[in-house]
């Protein structure tokens, strides 16, 4: 049976239907695990910092995972073509599970950040290999409805992550945030081993290790600069600018290497494809804006609104609902009409409006305002995420689908890593400035973001403390809205291309 007809056989009642269903479910599960660990820790951050300390490195609990997963995304695309997607996916699941177990055993902030990075090395493979596997078995004309499901899974993880994390923290230990991956990952591993048929047609590849080194140097340098500038290091600190210099050298070296490499990680010729160029830029901006801002929403709900960790997660359900609905509906419409250009335009516009509305929240606003504004944000995101991948897969040659998919995923992940670091630095700087004024007035403040301790402060201290915290969150969302507006403007130039009915 040819791989491109597998979905058709499944839909027509062929015996392959059951295997296809199990495979699709397993791929969605591993993508869920990968995306979930980008957000599941957000509601647990106050608890983790309260136990392990290290408030100044709070954002690195998220950034370490996202940065590590970003670094390996392009390599996994090549490894899948070279060694077969089944084998590479199994290895990435095992690495992810090992990192999860070690995260749960961490005894201090340094160990947790290191093991989160290890977990991310596996998590990067889960996402990109899953999406490439879908492209292998489903032609573009049918792929919209399936990509809509995968977009829904990604969006589900964005919102269910804080909900699940809050529930676990409130009813168990924060360590179970990582331990819960073990049974789910093992189940996915067993299903993949049973129903994922290894592809015997493999194309020989040369891995661009120098390119990977320069890319890693660039990403680490730029992310460290954005996350530590103004917080860990003063902007005038020469050490901070040396870090940026390493990042710039890495970026220049990466471009030089990609121009001369026999088989580059990201072929620069892909940027001549207008759909690829715009999808990569929009994906970068969306990743930066979404992950850089939504990370702080559960914190806002706990600290300012006094929600429990579980309650903070539940109050993000409108965001999840909006995202799931528009992701699935847009996928269905695209499969029916063959048109996709309208969705990134409408999606980025709605997301910009949603983020702008979130900046207007005040301490006295009712919670339903957050529900309404976050649902608008979610509806916008549901129209964008997977449509960008679909647009690229439809316009590049079939033998470039793997590298094109991994490249678009890379740009979104890079944007997310830089967004969390950059907005985390902005949040920390604004919060530090506000709290410093309180300390200068003689107020005694908690040493960590413990919501319970904050709400036990005297009212004359608590109110300005909450106002300072709200201002810090608003600053992050204002930046996110401005960045998302740029994504909307770029989406206006996205070309329309008829969806192919075959992979080759």
Coordinates of C-alpha atoms in Angstrom, one line a residue, residues 81-396:
X81 CA 14.9 11.2 6.4
X82 CA 18.2 9.5 7.1
X83 CA 17.3 6.8 9.6
X84 CA 13.5 6.6 9.2
X85 CA 10.8 8.6 11.0
X86 CA 9.7 5.7 13.2
X87 CA 13.1 5.1 14.7
X88 CA 13.8 8.8 15.3
X89 CA 10.4 9.3 16.9
X90 CA 11.0 6.4 19.2
X91 CA 14.4 7.8 20.3
X92 CA 13.0 11.3 20.9
X93 CA 10.1 9.8 23.0
X94 CA 12.6 7.9 25.2
X95 CA 14.8 11.0 25.6
X96 CA 11.8 13.1 26.5
X97 CA 10.7 10.6 29.1
X98 CA 14.2 10.4 30.6
X99 CA 14.2 14.2 31.0
X100 CA 10.7 14.2 32.5
X101 CA 11.8 11.7 35.2
X102 CA 14.9 13.7 36.0
X103 CA 12.8 17.0 36.2
X104 CA 10.7 15.4 38.9
X105 CA 13.8 14.5 40.9
X106 CA 15.4 18.0 40.7
X107 CA 16.5 19.4 44.1
X108 CA 17.3 22.9 43.1
X109 CA 16.7 25.5 40.4
X110 CA 19.9 24.7 38.5
X111 CA 19.1 21.0 38.3
X112 CA 15.5 21.7 37.1
X113 CA 16.7 24.1 34.4
X114 CA 19.3 21.6 33.2
X115 CA 16.8 18.7 33.2
X116 CA 14.2 20.8 31.5
X117 CA 16.7 21.4 28.7
X118 CA 17.3 17.6 28.5
X119 CA 13.6 17.1 28.3
X120 CA 13.4 19.7 25.5
X121 CA 16.0 17.8 23.4
X122 CA 13.5 15.0 23.1
X123 CA 10.4 17.2 22.9
X124 CA 11.7 19.0 19.8
X125 CA 11.7 15.7 17.9
X126 CA 8.2 14.7 19.1
X127 CA 6.6 17.7 17.3
X128 CA 8.5 17.9 14.1
X129 CA 8.6 14.2 13.3
X130 CA 4.9 13.9 14.0
X131 CA 4.0 16.7 11.6
X132 CA 6.4 15.2 8.9
X133 CA 4.8 11.8 9.4
X134 CA 1.4 13.3 8.7
X135 CA 2.7 14.9 5.5
X136 CA 4.0 11.5 4.4
X137 CA 0.7 9.7 4.5
X138 CA -1.9 12.4 3.7
X139 CA -1.9 14.5 0.5
X140 CA -2.3 18.3 0.8
X141 CA -5.9 18.4 -0.4
X142 CA -7.0 16.1 2.4
X143 CA -4.5 17.4 5.0
X144 CA -6.5 20.5 6.1
X145 CA -8.9 18.6 8.3
X146 CA -6.1 16.5 9.8
X147 CA -3.9 19.6 10.3
X148 CA -6.9 21.2 11.9
X149 CA -6.9 18.4 14.5
X150 CA -3.2 18.7 15.1
X151 CA -3.6 22.5 15.4
X152 CA -6.4 21.8 17.9
X153 CA -4.0 19.5 19.9
X154 CA -1.4 22.2 19.9
X155 CA -3.9 24.8 21.1
X156 CA -5.3 22.3 23.6
X157 CA -1.9 21.9 25.1
X158 CA -1.5 25.7 25.3
X159 CA -4.5 26.0 27.6
X160 CA -4.9 22.6 29.2
X161 CA -1.2 22.9 30.3
X162 CA -1.9 25.6 32.9
X163 CA -5.2 23.8 33.9
X164 CA -3.5 20.4 34.4
X165 CA -0.5 22.0 36.1
X166 CA -2.7 23.9 38.5
X167 CA -4.7 20.8 39.4
X168 CA -1.6 18.8 40.1
X169 CA 0.1 21.5 42.2
X170 CA -3.1 21.9 44.3
X171 CA -3.8 18.2 44.9
X172 CA -0.3 16.7 44.7
X173 CA 3.3 17.8 44.3
X174 CA 4.5 20.0 41.4
X175 CA 6.9 17.1 40.6
X176 CA 3.9 15.1 39.2
X177 CA 3.7 17.7 36.4
X178 CA 6.7 15.8 34.9
X179 CA 5.9 12.3 36.2
X180 CA 2.6 12.3 34.4
X181 CA 4.4 12.2 31.1
X182 CA 5.8 8.7 31.9
X183 CA 2.7 6.5 31.5
X184 CA 1.3 8.6 28.5
X185 CA 4.7 8.5 26.8
X186 CA 5.1 4.8 27.3
X187 CA 1.7 4.1 25.9
X188 CA 2.4 6.3 22.8
X189 CA 5.8 4.4 22.4
X190 CA 4.0 1.0 22.4
X191 CA 1.4 2.2 19.8
X192 CA 4.1 3.7 17.5
X193 CA 6.1 0.5 17.7
X194 CA 3.0 -1.6 16.8
X195 CA 1.4 0.4 14.0
X196 CA 4.0 2.8 12.6
X197 CA 5.3 1.0 9.5
X198 CA 9.0 1.9 8.9
X199 CA 9.6 3.5 5.5
X200 CA 12.2 1.5 3.5
X201 CA 12.7 4.3 1.0
X202 CA 15.2 6.5 2.6
X203 CA 17.2 9.3 1.0
X204 CA 20.9 9.6 2.0
X205 CA 21.6 12.8 3.8
X206 CA 24.6 14.7 5.0
X207 CA 24.1 16.3 8.4
X208 CA 25.2 19.9 8.6
X209 CA 26.8 19.8 12.1
X210 CA 28.7 23.1 11.6
X211 CA 25.4 24.8 10.7
X212 CA 23.8 23.2 13.8
X213 CA 26.7 24.6 16.0
X214 CA 26.4 28.1 14.6
X215 CA 22.6 28.0 15.0
X216 CA 22.9 26.9 18.6
X217 CA 25.4 29.6 19.3
X218 CA 23.2 32.3 17.8
X219 CA 20.0 31.2 19.6
X220 CA 21.7 30.8 23.0
X221 CA 23.4 34.1 22.7
X222 CA 20.3 36.1 21.6
X223 CA 18.1 34.3 24.2
X224 CA 20.5 35.0 27.0
X225 CA 20.8 38.6 26.0
X226 CA 17.0 39.1 25.9
X227 CA 16.3 37.3 29.1
X228 CA 19.1 38.7 31.3
X229 CA 19.3 42.3 30.0
X230 CA 18.0 44.7 32.6
X231 CA 17.4 41.9 35.2
X232 CA 20.5 39.7 35.8
X233 CA 22.8 42.1 34.1
X234 CA 22.5 45.9 33.7
X235 CA 22.2 47.1 30.1
X236 CA 25.6 48.8 30.6
X237 CA 27.3 45.6 31.6
X238 CA 30.0 44.6 29.1
X239 CA 29.4 40.9 29.8
X240 CA 25.8 41.2 28.5
X241 CA 27.1 42.7 25.2
X242 CA 29.7 40.0 24.9
X243 CA 26.9 37.5 25.1
X244 CA 25.1 39.3 22.3
X245 CA 28.3 39.4 20.3
X246 CA 28.5 35.6 20.4
X247 CA 25.0 35.4 19.2
X248 CA 25.7 37.7 16.3
X249 CA 28.8 35.7 15.4
X250 CA 26.7 32.6 15.5
X251 CA 24.1 34.1 13.2
X252 CA 26.7 35.3 10.7
X253 CA 28.5 31.9 10.8
X254 CA 25.1 30.1 10.3
X255 CA 24.3 32.1 7.2
X256 CA 27.8 31.6 5.8
X257 CA 27.7 27.8 6.5
X258 CA 24.2 27.5 4.9
X259 CA 25.5 29.1 1.7
X260 CA 28.3 26.6 1.3
X261 CA 27.0 23.4 3.0
X262 CA 26.3 20.5 0.7
X263 CA 23.0 19.9 2.4
X264 CA 22.2 22.9 4.7
X265 CA 19.9 22.7 7.8
X266 CA 17.7 25.4 6.2
X267 CA 18.4 25.8 2.5
X268 CA 18.5 29.5 1.8
X269 CA 16.8 28.8 -1.6
X270 CA 13.6 28.1 0.4
X271 CA 13.4 31.8 1.2
X272 CA 12.8 32.5 -2.5
X273 CA 9.4 30.7 -2.0
X274 CA 7.1 33.5 -0.9
X275 CA 4.8 31.2 1.1
X276 CA 7.8 29.8 3.0
X277 CA 9.3 33.2 3.7
X278 CA 6.0 34.7 5.0
X279 CA 4.9 31.6 6.9
X280 CA 8.3 31.5 8.7
X281 CA 8.2 35.2 9.6
X282 CA 4.6 35.0 10.8
X283 CA 5.2 31.8 12.7
X284 CA 8.2 33.4 14.4
X285 CA 6.1 36.4 15.4
X286 CA 3.1 34.4 16.5
X287 CA 5.3 32.1 18.6
X288 CA 7.0 35.1 20.2
X289 CA 3.7 36.9 21.0
X290 CA 1.7 33.8 22.2
X291 CA 4.2 32.1 24.4
X292 CA 5.8 35.3 25.6
X293 CA 2.5 36.6 27.0
X294 CA 0.2 33.6 27.8
X295 CA 2.8 32.3 30.2
X296 CA 2.0 35.2 32.6
X297 CA -1.8 34.9 32.4
X298 CA -2.1 32.1 35.0
X299 CA 0.3 34.1 37.3
X300 CA -2.0 37.1 37.0
X301 CA -5.1 35.0 37.9
X302 CA -3.4 33.6 41.0
X303 CA -1.6 36.7 42.3
X304 CA -4.1 39.4 41.3
X305 CA -7.4 37.6 41.3
X306 CA -6.6 35.2 44.1
X307 CA -7.4 32.1 42.0
X308 CA -6.1 28.7 43.1
X309 CA -3.8 26.9 40.7
X310 CA -6.7 24.7 39.5
X311 CA -9.0 27.7 39.3
X312 CA -6.4 29.7 37.2
X313 CA -6.3 26.8 34.7
X314 CA -10.1 26.5 34.6
X315 CA -10.4 30.2 33.9
X316 CA -8.3 29.7 30.7
X317 CA -10.9 27.3 29.3
X318 CA -12.5 30.0 27.1
X319 CA -9.0 30.5 25.5
X320 CA -8.9 26.7 24.8
X321 CA -12.5 26.6 23.5
X322 CA -12.0 29.4 21.1
X323 CA -8.8 27.9 19.8
X324 CA -10.2 24.4 19.4
X325 CA -13.3 25.5 17.6
X326 CA -11.6 27.8 15.0
X327 CA -8.8 25.3 14.5
X328 CA -11.1 22.4 13.6
X329 CA -13.6 24.6 11.6
X330 CA -10.8 26.3 9.6
X331 CA -9.3 22.9 8.8
X332 CA -12.6 21.6 7.5
X333 CA -13.3 24.7 5.4
X334 CA -9.8 24.5 3.9
X335 CA -10.2 20.9 2.9
X336 CA -13.6 21.7 1.4
X337 CA -12.7 24.9 -0.5
X338 CA -9.0 24.4 -1.1
X339 CA -8.4 28.0 0.1
X340 CA -6.4 29.0 3.1
X341 CA -5.1 32.6 2.7
X342 CA -8.0 34.2 4.6
X343 CA -7.4 32.4 7.9
X344 CA -4.0 33.7 8.8
X345 CA -5.2 37.3 8.1
X346 CA -8.4 36.9 10.2
X347 CA -6.5 35.0 12.9
X348 CA -3.7 37.4 13.5
X349 CA -6.2 40.3 13.5
X350 CA -8.4 38.6 16.1
X351 CA -5.3 37.7 18.2
X352 CA -4.1 41.3 18.1
X353 CA -7.5 42.5 19.3
X354 CA -7.6 39.9 22.1
X355 CA -4.1 40.8 23.4
X356 CA -4.9 44.5 23.2
X357 CA -8.0 44.0 25.2
X358 CA -6.1 42.0 27.9
X359 CA -3.9 45.1 28.5
X360 CA -7.0 47.0 29.6
X361 CA -7.7 44.8 32.6
X362 CA -7.7 46.4 36.0
X363 CA -7.7 45.1 39.6
X364 CA -11.4 45.6 39.9
X365 CA -12.5 44.1 36.5
X366 CA -14.8 41.0 36.8
X367 CA -13.3 37.7 35.8
X368 CA -15.6 37.3 32.8
X369 CA -13.7 40.1 31.1
X370 CA -10.6 37.8 31.1
X371 CA -12.8 35.0 29.7
X372 CA -14.1 37.1 26.9
X373 CA -10.7 38.6 25.9
X374 CA -8.9 35.3 26.1
X375 CA -11.5 33.6 24.0
X376 CA -11.0 36.2 21.3
X377 CA -7.2 35.5 21.5
X378 CA -7.9 31.8 21.3
X379 CA -10.1 32.1 18.2
X380 CA -7.4 34.0 16.4
X381 CA -4.7 31.5 17.3
X382 CA -6.8 28.6 16.0
X383 CA -6.8 30.1 12.5
X384 CA -3.1 30.5 12.3
X385 CA -1.0 27.7 13.8
X386 CA -1.3 24.8 11.5
X387 CA -2.4 26.8 8.4
X388 CA 1.1 28.1 8.1
X389 CA 2.5 24.6 8.0
X390 CA -0.1 23.5 5.5
X391 CA 0.7 26.5 3.2
X392 CA 4.4 25.6 3.2
X393 CA 3.9 21.9 2.7
X394 CA 1.6 22.7 -0.3
X395 CA 4.0 24.9 -2.1
X396 CA 7.4 23.2 -1.7

